CSV table of C-alpha atoms and ligand atoms in Angstrom, one decimal:
chain,number,residue,atom,x,y,z
A,9,MET,CA,77.6,111.6,84.5
A,10,LYS,CA,76.1,114.0,87.0
A,11,LYS,CA,79.4,115.2,89.1
A,12,ASN,CA,82.0,118.0,88.0
A,13,GLN,CA,84.3,115.6,86.0
A,14,ARG,CA,86.5,118.7,85.7
A,15,HIS,CA,87.4,118.6,89.0
A,16,THR,CA,90.7,116.3,89.7
A,17,PRO,CA,90.8,116.4,93.7
A,18,LEU,CA,93.6,113.9,94.0
A,19,PHE,CA,96.2,115.9,91.4
A,20,ASP,CA,95.1,119.3,93.2
A,21,ALA,CA,95.9,118.1,96.5
A,22,ILE,CA,99.0,116.7,95.3
A,23,LEU,CA,100.0,120.3,93.8
A,24,ASP,CA,99.2,121.8,96.9
A,25,PHE,CA,101.2,119.9,99.0
A,26,VAL,CA,104.4,120.1,96.6
A,27,ALA,CA,103.7,124.2,96.5
A,28,GLN,CA,103.9,124.0,100.5
A,29,ALA,CA,107.8,122.8,99.8
A,30,PRO,CA,107.7,120.8,103.4
A,31,ALA,CA,111.7,120.0,104.7
A,32,PRO,CA,110.9,116.3,103.7
A,33,PHE,CA,111.4,113.6,106.1
A,34,PHE,CA,109.1,111.0,104.7
A,35,ILE,CA,109.7,108.1,102.3
A,36,PRO,CA,110.6,107.8,99.4
A,37,SER,CA,114.2,108.5,100.2
A,38,HIS,CA,114.9,110.8,97.1
A,39,LYS,CA,113.0,113.4,98.9
A,40,MET,CA,111.0,115.3,96.1
A,41,GLY,CA,113.8,114.7,93.5
A,42,ARG,CA,116.7,116.0,95.2
A,43,GLY,CA,118.5,112.4,95.8
A,44,ILE,CA,118.0,111.4,92.1
A,45,ASP,CA,120.3,110.8,89.7
A,46,PRO,CA,121.2,114.3,87.6
A,47,ARG,CA,121.0,112.5,84.4
A,48,TRP,CA,117.2,111.5,84.8
A,49,LEU,CA,116.5,114.7,86.6
A,50,ASP,CA,117.9,116.5,83.7
A,51,PHE,CA,116.0,114.6,81.3
A,52,ALA,CA,112.6,114.7,82.9
A,53,GLY,CA,112.7,117.6,85.1
A,54,GLU,CA,112.1,117.9,89.0
A,55,ASN,CA,108.3,118.5,89.0
A,56,ILE,CA,107.9,114.9,88.4
A,57,PHE,CA,109.5,113.7,91.2
A,58,LYS,CA,108.1,116.4,93.4
A,59,MET,CA,105.2,114.1,93.0
A,60,ASP,CA,106.4,111.2,94.1
A,61,LEU,CA,105.0,111.3,97.1
A,62,SER,CA,103.3,108.7,99.9
A,63,GLU,CA,100.8,109.1,102.4
A,64,VAL,CA,101.5,112.7,103.6
A,65,ARG,CA,99.4,115.3,105.0
A,66,GLY,CA,96.2,115.6,102.8
A,67,LEU,CA,97.0,113.0,100.2
A,68,ASP,CA,94.7,110.1,101.8
A,69,ASP,CA,95.6,106.7,102.2
A,70,LEU,CA,94.5,104.1,99.1
A,71,HIS,CA,93.8,101.3,101.6
A,72,ARG,CA,91.2,103.6,103.8
A,73,PRO,CA,90.4,106.6,101.8
A,74,SER,CA,88.3,109.5,103.2
A,75,GLY,CA,89.6,112.3,101.1
A,76,PRO,CA,91.3,113.3,97.6
A,77,ILE,CA,91.4,109.5,97.1
A,78,ALA,CA,88.1,109.1,97.6
A,79,GLU,CA,86.7,111.7,95.8
A,80,ALA,CA,88.7,111.2,93.0
A,81,GLN,CA,87.5,107.5,93.1
A,82,ALA,CA,83.7,108.7,93.2
A,83,LEU,CA,84.5,110.7,90.0
A,84,ALA,CA,85.6,107.4,88.4
A,85,ALA,CA,82.6,105.4,89.7
A,86,ASP,CA,80.8,108.6,87.9
A,87,ALA,CA,82.5,108.5,84.6
A,88,TRP,CA,82.0,104.8,84.1
A,89,GLY,CA,78.3,104.2,85.7
A,90,ALA,CA,79.6,101.9,88.4
A,91,ASP,CA,78.4,102.5,92.1
A,92,ARG,CA,82.0,102.3,93.7
A,93,SER,CA,85.5,102.6,91.8
A,94,PHE,CA,88.7,101.3,93.4
A,95,PHE,CA,92.1,102.8,92.3
A,96,LEU,CA,94.6,100.0,91.2
A,97,VAL,CA,98.4,100.8,91.1
A,98,ASN,CA,99.8,97.1,90.4
A,99,GLY,CA,97.7,96.7,87.1
A,100,THR,CA,94.5,95.1,86.1
A,101,SER,CA,96.1,91.9,87.0
A,102,ALA,CA,95.7,92.6,91.1
A,103,GLY,CA,92.1,93.9,90.3
A,104,ILE,CA,91.4,90.4,88.6
A,105,ILE,CA,93.0,88.4,91.4
A,106,ALA,CA,91.4,90.3,94.0
A,107,ALA,CA,87.9,90.3,92.2
A,108,ILE,CA,87.8,86.6,91.7
A,109,CYS,CA,89.0,86.0,95.6
A,110,SER,CA,86.1,87.8,96.4
A,111,VAL,CA,83.7,85.6,94.5
A,112,VAL,CA,85.0,82.4,94.9
A,113,SER,CA,87.0,80.7,97.7
A,114,GLU,CA,88.7,77.0,98.2
A,115,GLY,CA,86.8,74.3,96.1
A,116,GLN,CA,84.0,76.6,94.8
A,117,LYS,CA,83.3,76.4,90.8
A,118,ILE,CA,83.9,79.5,88.9
A,119,ILE,CA,83.3,79.9,84.8
A,120,VAL,CA,86.3,80.9,83.0
A,121,PRO,CA,87.0,81.2,79.5
A,122,ARG,CA,89.9,79.2,78.6
A,123,ASN,CA,91.8,81.9,76.7
A,124,ALA,CA,91.7,84.3,79.7
A,125,HIS,CA,94.6,86.3,81.3
A,126,LYS,CA,97.4,84.8,83.1
A,127,SER,CA,96.2,86.6,86.0
A,128,VAL,CA,93.0,84.9,86.1
A,129,VAL,CA,95.0,81.5,86.6
A,130,PHE,CA,96.7,83.2,89.4
A,131,GLY,CA,93.5,84.1,90.9
A,132,LEU,CA,92.1,80.8,90.4
A,133,ILE,CA,95.6,79.6,92.1
A,134,ILE,CA,95.0,82.1,94.9
A,135,SER,CA,91.7,81.5,95.6
A,136,GLY,CA,91.9,77.9,95.1
A,137,ALA,CA,88.7,77.6,93.1
A,138,VAL,CA,87.7,75.1,90.4
A,139,PRO,CA,87.5,76.5,87.4
A,140,VAL,CA,84.9,75.3,85.0
A,141,TYR,CA,86.9,76.4,81.4
A,142,ILE,CA,84.6,77.7,78.8
A,143,SER,CA,86.0,77.6,75.1
A,144,ALA,CA,85.9,80.9,73.4
A,145,GLU,CA,84.5,80.1,69.6
A,146,VAL,CA,87.5,80.5,66.7
A,147,HIS,CA,87.1,81.8,63.9
A,148,ALA,CA,88.9,79.5,61.9
A,149,GLU,CA,89.3,81.5,58.6
A,150,LYS,CA,90.9,84.3,60.2
A,151,GLY,CA,92.7,82.6,62.9
A,152,LEU,CA,91.1,84.8,65.5
A,153,VAL,CA,89.5,83.7,69.0
A,154,GLY,CA,85.8,85.2,68.8
A,155,GLY,CA,83.2,85.3,71.6
A,156,VAL,CA,81.9,83.0,74.2
A,157,SER,CA,78.4,81.5,72.8
A,158,LYS,CA,76.0,82.6,75.3
A,159,GLU,CA,74.0,79.2,74.8
A,160,LYS,CA,76.9,77.3,75.6
A,161,LEU,CA,77.4,79.4,78.7
A,162,ASP,CA,74.1,78.5,79.6
A,163,ALA,CA,74.4,75.1,79.2
A,164,LEU,CA,77.4,74.8,80.8
A,165,TYR,CA,76.3,76.9,84.2
A,166,ALA,CA,73.0,74.2,83.9
A,167,ALA,CA,75.7,71.7,84.3
A,168,ASN,CA,77.5,73.4,87.1
A,169,ALA,CA,74.7,74.9,88.7
A,170,ASP,CA,76.6,75.6,91.8
A,171,ALA,CA,79.0,77.8,90.0
A,172,LYS,CA,79.1,81.3,91.8
A,173,GLY,CA,79.7,83.2,88.7
A,174,VAL,CA,81.6,84.0,85.3
A,175,PHE,CA,84.8,85.7,83.9
A,176,ALA,CA,84.7,87.3,80.9
A,177,VAL,CA,87.1,89.2,78.3
A,178,SER,CA,85.8,91.7,75.7
A,179,PRO,CA,87.7,93.2,73.6
A,180,SER,CA,90.2,90.7,73.8
A,181,TYR,CA,93.8,91.8,72.9
A,182,HIS,CA,93.0,91.3,69.1
A,183,GLY,CA,90.3,93.9,69.8
A,184,VAL,CA,87.5,91.1,69.4
A,185,CYS,CA,84.2,92.2,71.4
A,186,GLY,CA,81.8,89.3,72.5
A,187,ASP,CA,78.1,89.2,73.4
A,188,THR,CA,78.5,90.8,76.7
A,189,ARG,CA,75.0,91.5,77.3
A,190,GLY,CA,73.9,87.8,76.4
A,191,LEU,CA,76.8,86.4,78.8
A,192,ILE,CA,75.5,88.6,81.7
A,193,ASP,CA,71.9,87.7,81.2
A,194,VAL,CA,72.7,84.1,81.4
A,195,THR,CA,74.9,84.8,84.6
A,196,HIS,CA,71.9,86.9,86.3
A,197,ALA,CA,69.3,84.0,85.2
A,198,ARG,CA,71.6,81.4,87.0
A,199,GLY,CA,72.3,83.7,90.0
A,200,GLY,CA,75.8,84.2,89.5
A,201,VAL,CA,78.3,87.2,89.5
A,202,PHE,CA,79.7,88.5,86.4
A,203,ILE,CA,83.1,90.0,86.0
A,204,ALA,CA,84.6,91.6,83.1
A,205,ASP,CA,87.8,91.9,82.1
A,206,GLU,CA,88.0,95.6,80.5
A,207,ALA,CA,91.8,95.9,80.6
A,208,HIS,CA,91.2,96.6,76.8
A,209,GLY,CA,87.9,98.2,76.9
A,210,ASN,CA,87.7,101.2,79.0
A,211,HIS,CA,87.4,103.8,76.5
A,212,ALA,CA,83.9,101.8,75.2
A,213,TYR,CA,82.0,104.0,77.2
A,214,PHE,CA,82.8,107.3,76.1
A,215,HIS,CA,81.9,106.9,72.6
A,216,GLU,CA,78.5,105.5,71.2
A,217,LYS,CA,80.2,104.2,68.0
A,218,LEU,CA,82.4,101.6,70.3
A,219,ALA,CA,80.4,98.2,71.5
A,220,PRO,CA,78.8,99.2,75.0
A,221,GLY,CA,81.2,98.8,78.4
A,222,ALA,CA,80.1,95.7,80.4
A,223,LEU,CA,78.9,98.1,83.3
A,224,ALA,CA,76.5,99.5,81.2
A,225,LEU,CA,75.0,96.2,80.3
A,226,GLY,CA,74.7,95.4,84.0
A,227,ALA,CA,78.1,93.3,84.7
A,228,ASP,CA,78.8,93.4,88.5
A,229,CYS,CA,82.3,94.2,88.2
A,230,ALA,CA,84.6,95.8,85.8
A,231,CYS,CA,88.4,95.5,85.6
A,232,GLN,CA,90.1,98.1,83.6
A,233,SER,CA,93.8,98.8,82.5
A,234,LEU,CA,93.1,103.0,82.0
A,235,HIS,CA,96.9,103.0,81.1
A,236,LYS,CA,96.1,100.7,78.2
A,237,MET,CA,93.3,103.0,76.6
A,238,SER,CA,92.7,105.9,78.6
A,239,GLY,CA,96.0,107.7,78.6
A,240,SER,CA,97.1,107.0,82.2
A,241,LEU,CA,100.6,105.9,83.3
A,242,THR,CA,101.9,102.0,83.0
A,243,GLN,CA,100.3,99.8,85.7
A,244,SER,CA,97.3,102.3,86.8
A,245,SER,CA,93.9,100.8,86.7
A,246,VAL,CA,90.8,101.0,87.8
A,247,LEU,CA,88.0,98.1,89.4
A,248,HIS,CA,84.5,98.9,89.3
A,249,ILE,CA,81.4,97.4,90.9
A,250,ARG,CA,77.5,97.7,90.8
A,251,GLY,CA,75.1,96.6,92.6
A,252,ASP,CA,75.5,93.8,95.4
A,253,ARG,CA,76.1,90.7,94.3
A,254,LEU,CA,79.7,91.0,94.9
A,255,ASP,CA,80.9,91.9,98.6
A,256,ALA,CA,82.7,95.3,98.5
A,257,GLY,CA,83.9,94.7,102.0
A,258,ARG,CA,85.5,91.4,100.8
A,259,LEU,CA,86.6,92.8,97.7
A,260,GLU,CA,88.1,95.7,99.8
A,261,ALA,CA,90.3,93.0,102.1
A,262,ASN,CA,91.6,91.3,98.9
A,263,LEU,CA,92.6,95.0,97.2
A,264,ARG,CA,94.7,95.1,100.5
A,265,MET,CA,96.5,91.5,99.8
A,266,THR,CA,96.9,92.3,96.4
A,267,GLN,CA,98.1,96.0,96.1
A,268,SER,CA,101.2,97.3,97.3
A,269,THR,CA,101.2,99.1,100.7
A,270,SER,CA,103.3,102.3,99.2
A,271,PRO,CA,101.4,103.2,96.1
A,272,SER,CA,102.5,105.6,93.6
A,273,TYR,CA,101.0,109.1,93.7
A,274,LEU,CA,102.4,109.5,90.3
A,275,LEU,CA,99.9,106.5,89.3
A,276,LEU,CA,97.0,107.8,91.4
A,277,ALA,CA,97.2,111.4,89.7
A,278,SER,CA,97.3,110.0,86.3
A,279,LEU,CA,94.2,108.2,87.1
A,280,ASP,CA,92.5,111.5,88.2
A,281,LEU,CA,93.6,113.3,85.0
A,282,ALA,CA,93.2,110.4,82.9
A,283,ARG,CA,89.5,109.8,84.0
A,284,SER,CA,89.0,113.7,84.0
A,285,ARG,CA,90.2,113.7,80.5
A,286,MET,CA,88.0,110.9,79.0
A,287,ALA,CA,84.9,112.3,80.7
A,288,THR,CA,85.3,115.6,79.4
A,289,GLN,CA,86.9,115.3,76.0
A,290,GLY,CA,86.9,111.7,75.2
A,291,ARG,CA,84.1,111.8,72.7
A,292,GLY,CA,85.8,114.1,70.8
A,293,MET,CA,89.3,112.7,70.8
A,294,LEU,CA,87.9,109.0,70.0
A,295,ASP,CA,85.9,110.2,67.0
A,296,ARG,CA,89.1,111.5,65.7
A,297,LEU,CA,91.1,108.2,66.1
A,298,ILE,CA,87.7,106.3,64.8
A,299,ARG,CA,87.7,108.3,61.8
A,300,MET,CA,91.7,108.1,61.5
A,301,SER,CA,91.4,104.2,61.9
A,302,ASP,CA,88.4,103.5,59.8
A,303,ALA,CA,90.3,105.1,57.1
A,304,ALA,CA,93.6,103.3,58.0
A,305,ARG,CA,91.8,99.9,57.9
A,306,ARG,CA,89.9,100.3,54.6
A,307,GLU,CA,93.4,101.1,53.0
A,308,LEU,CA,94.6,98.2,54.3
A,309,ALA,CA,92.4,95.8,53.6
A,310,ALA,CA,92.5,96.9,49.8
A,311,LEU,CA,96.3,96.3,49.7
A,312,PRO,CA,97.0,93.2,47.8
A,313,GLY,CA,98.0,90.3,50.4
A,314,ILE,CA,97.2,92.2,53.6
A,315,GLU,CA,94.2,91.8,55.8
A,316,ALA,CA,92.7,94.0,58.5
A,317,PRO,CA,89.7,92.9,60.1
A,318,GLY,CA,86.9,94.7,61.3
A,319,GLU,CA,83.2,94.9,60.2
A,320,ASP,CA,83.5,91.5,58.3
A,321,LEU,CA,84.3,89.2,61.8
A,322,ILE,CA,81.1,90.4,63.4
A,323,GLY,CA,78.4,87.5,63.3
A,324,GLU,CA,80.7,84.9,63.3
A,325,ALA,CA,82.3,82.9,66.3
A,326,ALA,CA,80.1,85.0,68.7
A,327,ILE,CA,81.6,88.1,67.9
A,328,ALA,CA,79.2,91.0,68.4
A,329,GLY,CA,82.1,93.7,67.7
A,330,TYR,CA,85.3,95.0,67.4
A,331,ASP,CA,87.4,97.9,68.7
A,332,PRO,CA,87.9,100.2,65.5
A,333,ILE,CA,91.4,101.7,67.4
A,334,ARG,CA,93.2,98.6,66.9
A,335,LEU,CA,94.3,98.1,63.9
A,336,VAL,CA,94.8,94.1,63.6
A,337,VAL,CA,96.9,93.2,60.2
A,338,SER,CA,98.0,90.4,58.3
A,339,ALA,CA,100.3,89.8,55.8
A,340,ARG,CA,100.0,85.7,56.2
A,341,ARG,CA,98.8,85.5,52.4
A,342,LEU,CA,102.3,87.2,51.6
A,343,GLY,CA,103.8,84.4,53.7
A,344,MET,CA,104.6,86.5,56.4
A,345,ASP,CA,103.8,85.5,60.1
A,346,GLY,CA,102.8,88.3,62.3
A,347,TYR,CA,106.5,87.8,64.5
A,348,GLU,CA,108.3,88.7,61.2
A,349,LEU,CA,106.0,91.3,60.2
A,350,CYS,CA,106.6,92.8,63.8
A,351,ARG,CA,110.5,92.7,63.0
A,352,ILE,CA,110.3,94.2,59.6
A,353,LEU,CA,108.3,96.9,60.7
A,354,ARG,CA,111.0,97.7,63.3
A,355,GLU,CA,113.7,96.9,61.6
A,356,ALA,CA,113.2,98.5,58.0
A,357,TYR,CA,110.6,101.3,59.0
A,358,ASN,CA,111.4,101.7,63.0
A,359,ILE,CA,107.7,101.2,63.7
A,360,GLU,CA,107.2,99.4,67.0
A,361,ILE,CA,103.8,97.3,67.1
A,362,GLU,CA,102.4,96.2,70.3
A,363,PHE,CA,102.4,92.5,69.5
A,364,GLY,CA,102.8,90.0,67.0
A,365,ASP,CA,101.4,86.1,66.5
A,366,HIS,CA,101.8,83.7,64.1
A,367,PHE,CA,98.8,85.4,61.7
A,368,TYR,CA,98.9,89.0,63.1
A,369,GLY,CA,100.6,92.4,64.0
A,370,ILE,CA,98.6,94.1,66.5
A,371,CYS,CA,98.8,97.8,66.1
A,372,VAL,CA,97.5,99.8,69.0
A,373,MET,CA,96.2,103.4,68.2
A,374,GLY,CA,95.8,105.5,71.5
A,375,LEU,CA,94.6,109.3,72.5
A,376,GLY,CA,98.4,110.0,71.5
A,377,THR,CA,98.0,108.8,68.2
A,378,VAL,CA,98.9,111.1,65.3
A,379,GLN,CA,97.7,110.7,61.4
A,380,GLU,CA,101.7,111.0,61.0
A,381,ASP,CA,102.2,107.6,62.5
A,382,VAL,CA,99.1,105.8,60.6
A,383,ASP,CA,100.7,107.4,57.7
A,384,ARG,CA,104.2,106.0,58.2
A,385,LEU,CA,102.3,102.5,59.0
A,386,LEU,CA,100.4,102.7,55.8
A,387,PHE,CA,103.7,103.5,53.9
A,388,ALA,CA,105.4,100.4,55.3
A,389,MET,CA,102.4,98.2,54.4
A,390,ARG,CA,102.1,99.1,51.0
A,391,ASP,CA,105.8,98.4,50.5
A,392,ILE,CA,105.9,95.5,52.1
A,393,SER,CA,103.0,94.2,49.9
A,394,GLU,CA,104.5,95.0,47.1
A,395,ARG,CA,108.0,94.2,47.7
A,396,TYR,CA,106.7,90.5,49.1
A,397,ARG,CA,103.8,90.0,46.6
A,398,GLY,CA,104.2,86.2,45.0
A,399,ARG,CA,107.3,85.5,46.7
A,400,ARG,CA,106.2,82.8,49.2
A,401,ALA,CA,103.1,80.5,50.0
A,402,PRO,CA,100.3,81.7,52.1
A,403,LEU,CA,100.5,80.7,55.7
A,404,THR,CA,97.8,77.9,56.2
A,405,PRO,CA,95.4,78.2,59.4
A,406,ALA,CA,96.1,76.1,62.2
A,407,GLY,CA,94.6,72.9,62.7
A,408,ALA,CA,92.0,72.2,65.1
A,409,LEU,CA,92.6,72.2,68.9
A,410,PRO,CA,92.7,68.8,70.9
A,411,PRO,CA,89.9,68.1,73.4
A,412,ALA,CA,90.3,70.5,76.5
A,413,PRO,CA,92.3,67.4,79.2
A,414,PRO,CA,90.5,66.3,82.5
A,415,MET,CA,91.5,68.2,85.3
A,416,ALA,CA,93.2,65.9,88.0
A,417,MET,CA,93.6,68.8,90.8
A,418,THR,CA,92.8,72.5,90.8
A,419,PRO,CA,95.6,75.0,89.5
A,420,ARG,CA,96.3,75.8,93.1
A,421,ALA,CA,96.9,72.3,94.1
A,422,ALA,CA,99.2,71.9,90.9
A,423,HIS,CA,101.1,75.2,91.5
A,424,PHE,CA,102.1,74.4,95.3
A,425,ALA,CA,102.8,70.9,94.5
A,426,GLU,CA,106.4,69.8,93.8
A,427,ARG,CA,107.3,69.5,90.2
A,428,THR,CA,109.8,68.6,88.0
A,429,ARG,CA,110.2,69.3,84.0
A,430,VAL,CA,110.1,66.7,81.5
A,431,PRO,CA,110.4,66.5,77.7
A,432,VAL,CA,107.2,66.3,75.8
A,433,ARG,CA,107.8,62.9,74.5
A,434,GLU,CA,107.9,61.8,78.1
A,435,ALA,CA,105.1,64.2,79.5
A,436,GLU,CA,101.8,61.7,78.5
A,437,GLY,CA,99.8,60.7,81.7
A,438,ARG,CA,101.3,63.6,83.8
A,439,ILE,CA,99.8,66.5,85.7
A,440,CYS,CA,101.0,69.6,84.2
A,441,ALA,CA,102.0,72.3,86.1
A,442,GLN,CA,101.9,75.5,83.7
A,443,MET,CA,100.1,76.5,80.9
A,444,LEU,CA,101.0,75.9,77.1
A,445,VAL,CA,99.3,78.2,74.7
A,446,PRO,CA,99.7,77.6,70.8
A,447,TYR,CA,99.1,81.4,68.8
A,448,PRO,CA,97.1,81.2,67.0
A,449,PRO,CA,94.4,80.9,68.3
A,450,GLY,CA,95.7,81.9,71.9
A,451,ILE,CA,93.7,79.6,73.8
A,452,PRO,CA,95.6,77.2,76.0
A,453,VAL,CA,95.9,73.1,75.3
A,454,VAL,CA,96.6,72.5,78.7
A,455,CYS,CA,96.4,74.5,82.2
A,456,PRO,CA,98.0,74.2,85.5
A,457,GLY,CA,96.3,70.7,87.0
A,458,GLU,CA,95.1,68.9,83.8
A,459,LEU,CA,96.7,65.9,82.4
A,460,ILE,CA,98.6,65.7,79.7
A,461,THR,CA,96.6,63.2,77.3
A,462,ARG,CA,97.8,61.3,74.4
A,463,ASP,CA,95.7,63.8,72.1
A,464,ILE,CA,97.6,66.9,73.8
A,465,ARG,CA,101.0,65.4,73.6
A,466,ALA,CA,100.5,64.6,69.6
A,467,PHE,CA,99.3,68.3,69.2
A,468,LEU,CA,102.7,69.3,70.9
A,469,ASP,CA,104.5,67.0,68.9
A,470,GLU,CA,103.1,68.8,65.4
A,471,GLN,CA,103.6,72.2,66.8
A,472,ILE,CA,107.2,71.6,67.7
A,473,GLU,CA,107.6,69.7,64.3
A,474,LYS,CA,106.0,72.5,62.3
A,475,GLY,CA,108.2,75.3,64.1
A,476,ARG,CA,104.8,76.7,65.4
A,477,HIS,CA,105.0,79.2,68.3
A,478,LEU,CA,104.4,77.7,71.7
A,479,HIS,CA,103.8,80.1,74.8
A,480,GLY,CA,105.2,78.0,78.1
A,481,LEU,CA,107.4,75.6,76.1
A,482,GLU,CA,110.7,77.4,75.3
A,483,GLU,CA,113.4,75.7,73.5
A,484,GLY,CA,114.9,72.7,75.1
A,485,ASN,CA,113.1,73.3,78.4
A,486,GLY,CA,110.3,71.0,78.6
A,487,ILE,CA,107.4,71.1,80.3
A,488,ALA,CA,106.7,71.7,83.9
A,489,VAL,CA,104.8,68.4,85.6
A,490,VAL,CA,103.9,67.6,88.8
A,491,ARG,CA,106.4,65.3,90.4
A,492,GLU,CA,104.9,61.8,91.0
B,509,LIG,C1,93.3,90.3,78.2
B,509,LIG,C2,93.7,91.4,79.7
B,509,LIG,N1,93.3,91.1,80.7
B,509,LIG,C3,94.4,91.5,82.1
B,509,LIG,C4,95.3,92.1,81.5
B,509,LIG,C5,96.2,92.4,82.9
B,509,LIG,O1,96.2,94.0,82.6
B,509,LIG,P1,97.5,94.9,83.2
B,509,LIG,O2,98.5,94.8,82.6
B,509,LIG,O3,96.8,95.9,83.8
B,509,LIG,O4,97.8,94.0,84.6
B,509,LIG,C6,96.0,92.1,80.3
B,509,LIG,C7,97.3,92.5,80.2
B,509,LIG,O5,97.9,92.5,78.9
B,509,LIG,C8,95.2,91.6,79.5
B,509,LIG,O6,95.5,91.4,77.8
């Protein structure tokens, strides 16, 4: 970092504008808070609404920045070690779609992990690209998706030498980090562009104990939800690029397409401030969090029937690291799945966690987490461990997934084809128009455009019979398939 990271050009420009108290004949219609519902004004205070502005004098234009937004983006690039950064007001999802559309177009190949976020499928649909799916490794005993093996990536790239690039996620929603350096090296050796999904990993750049960020390892592009891990407002994210493998002009054109023409200045200001805070105080804040979470993880892992994976994951299933400030806990040995754990924590202890799946509850710590929150979680987990011990049979790991089915048409063709819904028993042989994702492990068994094979149908039948959770197959709703 070479720039003065205390500087917050966009936030300052907004305060300057507000201080001038102009007669507001510009959009939005609430006119700097005067037209807001009084109950909200009462609760939130007027200043926040005064900052809800548009491209007025001195506040620049996100789609053609040359003033404080350009400066704020340059400071973000400096903080994360990128060449250029782009503020995102439609979340990382908008960045991922734009990045994919900047690397591939209709009929071109891109290698993507099968367990990628759904915005990747949207990127495939919009670009018309042909996905070459790569499976992440699965940690069978822990029931967790690990990383992608670089050897597998190399072999797949060799068989698809015309692929334009690779998309990879690290850390995952469950805080698992892959061998990003290895994957970048393979991609570049094959002449491809590497796009990193760091929706959950943007804080990693500010503390040496965290697995290094993808840009520091040579990624061409990183999409980061600062709202998830770096303290900005929900929906605000950043996309960074390095080098010239990804065409910046094409990216800008795609961002214009995926982003609102009325970007929220509240979101933009929050990015400016979050960047400054992370760059100037991030190390200290993360240090406190890492110490707190390490101690909590040790205590959780020592509770009978409770698991809290961390260091023990590394080296298995292409896992190179984990995010310590994400407490991933399981009470499966007490016979309790992550959904129930989530519900009990909410109803009996007033603790709201991020997510529960078949095995795990994901407790996301962040810049605002205090020891008292962690103590409440520890108290609850101690209590759960005592109350449920020896009462139920442990949950068993899910069986292996069926082989990935053949692709009959691209995700784009399947998405835009006429569709109908059929019950699972009638789905065999049909082309799927949606994703079906069992948890665990959170890897789709079928993606849009793929054929529902006999293996897939048998797997779906078994999931339904065992009452396992399958995203995309809501009760009685059937499967969306391409109309024949
Ligand atoms: C792995 C991953 N990538 C991308 C996204 C999309 O991020 P956003 O919510 O900022 O659009 C998410 C959101 O949960 C995610 O988990």
